Amino acid sequence: GKRGFVLVRDKTLGYRMESQGQSLVVPLRVRESGREERSAPVKVAISINSGDASSATVSRQQQMNFQLTDESDPFFLYTLRVSEEEFQVLKVDQSILVDFSEFPSKFMELLQCCVAAADEDAPKFSASLNSAPEGTFLSVVETNQFKNLTHMRLEFRAGNDTAVKKYLAKELEKAKEERDYLQAEVVSQERRLVENEAAADMLTMDLRAELEEARNELNKVKLQHATVAAEMREHSSQMQQEIRGEHEKEKRELSRGAAEREGALARQVEELRAKGERLEEERSKLQSGSRELATKLQGAEHELTIVRGDLASQREENKAGDRVRHEQEKLLQSNAVRLSTLEQQVADGKDMAAQLSNLVESANAQKSSMEEQLRMMRSTNQGLQDKVKAYSAEVSKANGIIEHLQDEVKASKTKLKVKSAVVMQQEQVVGEKDRVIQEREQQCKSLELSVTERDGQLSVLESKLSVADSRLKEAERTMQSNQQVIAWLNKEVNDAQMSSKGAYSAAVSFRPSLPNTPGLSHTVG
């Protein structure tokens, strides 16, 4: 047809869609006459184009082109052309369910199943190319537990001399294009390498200048830091000595003042304790005297109770005597002698009553005097308790003075801590300067690492350039080999045109010196 088939160089086992067709590298079991069975990665290409009309009455119709090639064998070429009418026959014979336009993509999906199952021990899908006297067939077989099911069986035609020449010419054209592309790529890479080398040299010079400047600045900073650190250490040691001397002096003064105050307070406390003990003894004596007076008061009250009982009994007796006197007055006349006796007894009773009254009055006076003494003892006891409270207040005041002295000692310790904090802060300033110097050193190290990375990039570019050179040399060798083959083929074609026989046998007997290239006989037989 007028539309040519585009071969796609594909290094992986995969296919890709293009505007003119599809291609896929499939592992095939190849059985050719006169050769042992082998397994080879064969490139299967399919395209649909418009075929040429054979005459003016035949209309132009679409045609499906199949092509099998092997990159390791340039003479391995099998082709198949199927028109739309022939596809309808093939569709009926092999029970195909897809249309003419959908067949290439579906056929590629079937081959993709073969590619996916290639690494399995017992692959479910497999493809094979069998060459026999009755024809060469490409078969796609699915293996299940029941039988081997053939999905597709297409008859291919081995490439003749003309087809092989066209194929090799296209391959040569592609090799030349690839060589030109690689040469242009090598020139571009060399130009980029030169530019990168110049940029790397400039950057290296800049980095070295910056590194030298950073090192000089680092040396200056180190020198300044060493000077400042020495001054700070000397100043810090002087301040520490001064602070320690002042602290020791204040500590001695505070210790001496505190010892004197503690001694005075201890003496005051001892005196107060002695006074308290004396007051406690007096208090105990007064309490014992109060207890004795209370005992005496209880005895006097008991005696007063007895006297009152006697007085009551005497009054009862007086009442009884009055009754008797009344009775005796009735009997006055008969008992005159007894009357005088009774009158005398009455007088004696009155004297006794007067005496009893005097005794009661004296007991009451003694009781009031005892109560007065008790009130005096209580007031004395209250005074002693007030003195004890006063002494306790003085002791509390002394404890407050002691606490005040302790607070002063704590304040002096706090001042000492503040001075120590100042010294620590100065040490932190020195540490901060050390940290700055370390950061400058890290920056210098990072600059050195960047220079090392640039050197690594230069080495990578050099390795890429060497790989491009090797690919260019390989392309040139391939082109030379293809040119030799084409020259030989042209010679054979010319000989065939001049002679009417022997061309085919000469093609079979010739073996070109290509690497891994078998003879032509197995591709055309």
XYZ file of C-alpha atoms in Angstrom, residues 58-397:
340
model
C -11.658 -2.254 -8.269
C -12.302 0.186 -5.463
C -9.732 1.069 -2.838
C -10.268 -0.818 0.461
C -8.467 -1.082 3.800
C -5.826 -3.724 4.394
C -4.422 -5.186 7.658
C -0.669 -5.817 7.598
C 1.124 -8.215 9.977
C 4.919 -8.403 10.258
C 7.176 -10.660 12.390
C 10.837 -9.632 12.879
C 13.739 -10.539 15.164
C 16.305 -7.874 16.047
C 18.984 -10.526 16.603
C 18.420 -11.971 13.087
C 18.079 -9.342 10.304
C 16.896 -12.019 7.753
C 14.012 -13.214 9.974
C 10.933 -11.745 8.241
C 7.368 -13.055 7.973
C 4.443 -11.015 6.649
C 0.682 -11.318 6.257
C -1.827 -9.060 4.520
C -5.552 -9.389 5.156
C -8.153 -7.311 3.326
C -11.612 -6.564 4.650
C -13.176 -9.307 2.537
C -10.551 -11.857 3.604
C -11.108 -10.814 7.231
C -14.790 -11.680 6.931
C -13.827 -15.186 5.791
C -11.263 -15.447 8.624
C -13.870 -14.175 11.078
C -16.289 -16.956 10.104
C -13.641 -19.699 10.023
C -12.164 -18.896 13.474
C -15.344 -17.577 15.169
C -13.961 -14.080 15.735
C -16.374 -11.707 17.516
C -14.684 -8.345 16.838
C -14.795 -6.172 13.732
C -12.026 -5.363 11.290
C -11.059 -2.048 12.986
C -11.047 -3.547 16.508
C -9.072 -6.673 15.648
C -5.515 -5.200 15.992
C -6.048 -3.948 19.553
C -7.797 -7.170 20.653
C -5.087 -9.293 19.028
C -2.429 -7.256 20.880
C -4.299 -7.847 24.177
C -4.204 -11.588 23.457
C -0.448 -11.401 22.797
C -0.028 -9.374 25.981
C -1.454 -12.349 27.908
C 1.323 -14.468 26.357
C 3.923 -11.909 27.470
C 2.536 -11.857 31.029
C 2.595 -15.678 31.283
C 6.093 -16.094 29.787
C 7.858 -16.342 33.181
C 5.497 -19.007 34.563
C 6.531 -22.663 34.781
C 3.298 -23.771 33.093
C 2.122 -20.714 31.132
C -1.611 -20.435 30.527
C -1.141 -18.517 27.259
C 1.605 -19.222 24.717
C 2.417 -18.240 21.119
C 4.299 -20.295 18.536
C 5.426 -19.973 14.933
C 5.445 -23.299 13.034
C 6.976 -23.539 9.565
C 5.854 -26.589 7.512
C 5.612 -27.474 3.823
C 1.934 -26.547 3.787
C 2.688 -23.061 5.231
C 3.912 -21.028 8.212
C 1.332 -20.469 10.981
C 1.311 -18.191 14.035
C -0.806 -19.788 16.788
C -1.993 -18.388 20.117
C -2.956 -21.235 22.474
C -4.609 -21.199 25.904
C -3.866 -24.230 28.091
C -6.478 -25.354 30.641
C -7.094 -28.556 32.577
C -9.162 -30.050 29.762
C -7.258 -29.277 26.539
C -5.164 -26.792 24.570
C -7.544 -24.209 23.122
C -6.312 -22.376 19.992
C -7.626 -18.793 20.020
C -5.997 -17.621 16.795
C -4.142 -19.309 13.906
C -2.809 -17.040 11.158
C -0.853 -18.134 8.064
C 2.219 -16.005 7.403
C 4.496 -15.837 4.364
C 8.283 -15.879 4.670
C 9.957 -12.776 3.294
C 11.540 -13.067 -0.162
C 14.631 -11.240 -1.362
C 12.737 -8.079 -2.254
C 10.904 -7.968 1.072
C 14.105 -8.622 2.985
C 15.876 -5.874 1.040
C 13.107 -3.399 1.736
C 13.103 -4.362 5.398
C 16.904 -4.076 5.666
C 16.837 -0.752 3.795
C 14.312 0.592 6.291
C 16.427 -0.710 9.152
C 19.489 0.932 7.612
C 17.585 4.196 7.242
C 16.543 3.967 10.865
C 20.150 3.188 11.878
C 21.358 6.238 9.966
C 18.703 8.410 11.581
C 19.651 7.060 14.979
C 23.342 7.625 14.172
C 22.603 11.225 13.164
C 20.569 11.701 16.295
C 23.340 10.206 18.433
C 25.965 12.347 16.722
C 23.885 15.450 17.334
C 23.335 14.307 20.896
C 27.080 13.742 21.352
C 27.830 17.216 19.988
C 25.187 18.676 22.282
C 26.549 16.714 25.217
C 30.104 17.819 24.414
C 28.960 21.445 24.194
C 27.081 21.077 27.469
C 30.092 19.366 29.000
C 32.353 22.237 27.935
C 29.858 24.749 29.299
C 29.473 22.765 32.521
C 33.244 22.425 32.831
C 33.657 26.179 32.378
C 30.852 26.859 34.855
C 32.308 24.274 37.220
C 35.748 25.854 36.918
C 34.309 29.304 37.630
C 32.254 27.924 40.481
C 35.280 26.050 41.827
C 37.349 29.212 41.682
C 34.552 31.168 43.395
C 34.164 28.463 46.010
C 37.905 28.319 46.593
C 38.031 32.108 46.920
C 35.069 32.023 49.308
C 36.657 29.120 51.182
C 39.954 31.014 51.480
C 38.095 34.141 52.582
C 36.070 32.103 55.062
C 39.244 30.480 56.389
C 40.910 33.900 56.783
C 37.820 35.244 58.500
C 37.695 32.116 60.660
C 41.332 32.602 61.646
C 40.613 36.237 62.491
C 37.547 35.263 64.489
C 39.495 32.512 66.240
C 42.247 35.005 67.110
C 39.693 37.569 68.329
C 37.852 34.875 70.195
C 41.019 33.622 71.822
C 41.914 37.193 72.890
C 38.400 37.924 74.154
C 38.180 34.539 75.834
C 41.513 35.096 77.604
C 40.396 38.575 78.709
C 37.018 37.250 79.823
C 38.611 34.365 81.683
C 41.081 36.717 83.400
C 38.286 39.183 84.228
C 36.054 36.328 85.373
C 38.792 34.894 87.598
C 39.426 38.353 89.113
C 35.728 38.898 89.720
C 35.427 35.421 91.211
C 38.333 36.120 93.562
C 36.864 39.501 94.530
C 33.401 38.034 95.030
C 34.832 35.137 97.015
C 36.849 37.564 99.207
C 33.820 39.807 99.797
C 31.673 36.768 100.416
C 34.142 35.318 102.897
C 34.446 38.683 104.650
C 30.682 39.178 104.835
C 30.281 35.589 105.889
C 32.809 36.015 108.723
C 31.183 39.300 109.836
C 27.708 37.805 109.695
C 28.877 34.681 111.471
C 30.566 36.740 114.175
C 27.512 39.064 114.607
C 25.172 36.109 114.555
C 27.305 34.277 117.125
C 27.326 37.336 119.410
C 23.586 37.853 119.029
C 22.924 34.187 119.514
C 25.062 34.242 122.704
C 23.220 37.308 124.059
C 19.878 35.803 123.181
C 20.925 32.494 124.706
C 21.874 34.316 127.923
C 18.567 36.211 127.913
C 16.731 32.964 127.308
C 18.587 31.321 130.219
C 17.758 34.257 132.491
C 14.138 34.178 131.412
C 14.050 30.441 131.939
C 15.508 30.899 135.466
C 12.935 33.639 136.227
C 10.214 31.427 134.890
C 11.377 28.546 137.062
C 11.425 30.833 140.140
C 7.981 32.155 139.322
C 6.793 28.619 138.754
C 8.137 27.657 142.228
C 6.393 30.665 143.789
C 3.264 29.798 141.928
C 3.436 26.208 143.206
C 4.013 27.494 146.757
C 1.046 29.886 146.467
C -1.067 27.096 145.049
C -0.085 24.826 147.969
C -0.882 27.661 150.445
C -4.187 28.256 148.690
C -4.938 24.572 148.960
C -4.143 24.645 152.715
C -6.353 27.729 153.208
C -9.085 26.050 151.257
C -8.725 23.005 153.512
C -8.908 25.223 156.607
C -11.919 27.018 155.167
C -13.605 23.703 154.573
C -12.855 22.699 158.216
C -14.229 26.019 159.510
C -17.322 25.617 157.402
C -17.711 22.103 158.764
C -17.371 23.388 162.359
C -19.860 26.183 161.523
C -22.270 23.535 160.246
C -21.837 21.579 163.501
C -22.374 24.729 165.582
C -25.468 25.573 163.581
C -26.738 22.041 164.195
C -26.081 22.463 167.883
C -27.831 25.864 167.770
C -30.836 24.318 166.098
C -30.982 21.543 168.665
C -30.614 24.125 171.403
C -33.468 26.117 169.940
C -35.552 22.983 169.892
C -34.647 22.482 173.465
C -35.590 26.095 174.205
C -38.894 25.526 172.531
C -39.357 22.403 174.634
C -38.359 24.403 177.754
C -40.893 27.079 176.857
C -43.523 24.431 176.649
C -42.390 23.012 179.936
C -42.361 26.568 181.406
C -45.908 27.061 180.300
C -46.792 23.830 181.837
C -44.877 24.753 184.970
C -46.553 28.152 185.096
C -49.758 26.270 185.227
C -48.261 24.351 188.048
C -46.574 27.507 189.460
C -48.392 27.478 192.513
C -47.704 23.880 193.195
C -44.130 23.973 192.074
C -42.687 27.307 193.249
C -39.440 25.723 194.284
C -39.023 24.112 190.985
C -39.812 27.477 189.260
C -36.747 29.183 190.566
C -34.656 26.267 189.430
C -36.141 26.374 186.000
C -35.628 30.155 185.782
C -32.004 29.640 186.563
C -31.787 27.020 183.893
C -33.449 29.390 181.431
C -30.912 32.067 182.268
C -28.148 29.593 181.723
C -29.681 28.610 178.387
C -29.779 32.258 177.314
C -26.149 32.623 178.292
C -25.356 29.540 176.229
C -27.326 30.976 173.275
C -25.385 34.223 173.549
C -22.163 32.307 173.563
C -23.293 30.330 170.524
C -24.189 33.577 168.728
C -20.755 34.953 169.530
C -19.167 31.769 168.174
C -21.191 32.081 164.948
C -20.165 35.732 164.520
C -16.503 34.847 165.089
C -16.748 31.979 162.558
C -18.305 34.362 159.993
C -15.526 36.886 160.602
C -12.898 34.161 160.179
C -14.603 32.993 156.957
C -14.626 36.530 155.487
C -10.935 36.952 156.362
C -10.143 33.622 154.671
C -12.095 34.687 151.586
C -10.148 37.949 151.518
C -6.891 35.992 151.726
C -8.107 33.727 148.892
C -8.861 36.778 146.702
C -5.426 38.158 147.458
C -3.808 34.829 146.535
C -5.805 34.733 143.291
C -4.759 38.279 142.390
C -1.134 37.323 143.200
C -1.506 34.233 141.014
C -2.927 36.396 138.181
C 0.051 38.724 138.479
C 2.425 35.780 138.264
C 0.606 34.510 135.173
C 0.872 37.991 133.589
C 4.608 37.963 134.305
C 4.888 34.501 132.701
C 3.041 35.818 129.627
C 5.381 38.822 129.496
C 8.390 36.528 129.722
C 6.881 34.368 126.922
C 6.433 37.512 124.791
C 10.077 38.374 125.386
C 11.075 34.843 124.369
C 8.955 35.194 121.178
C 10.635 38.548 120.511
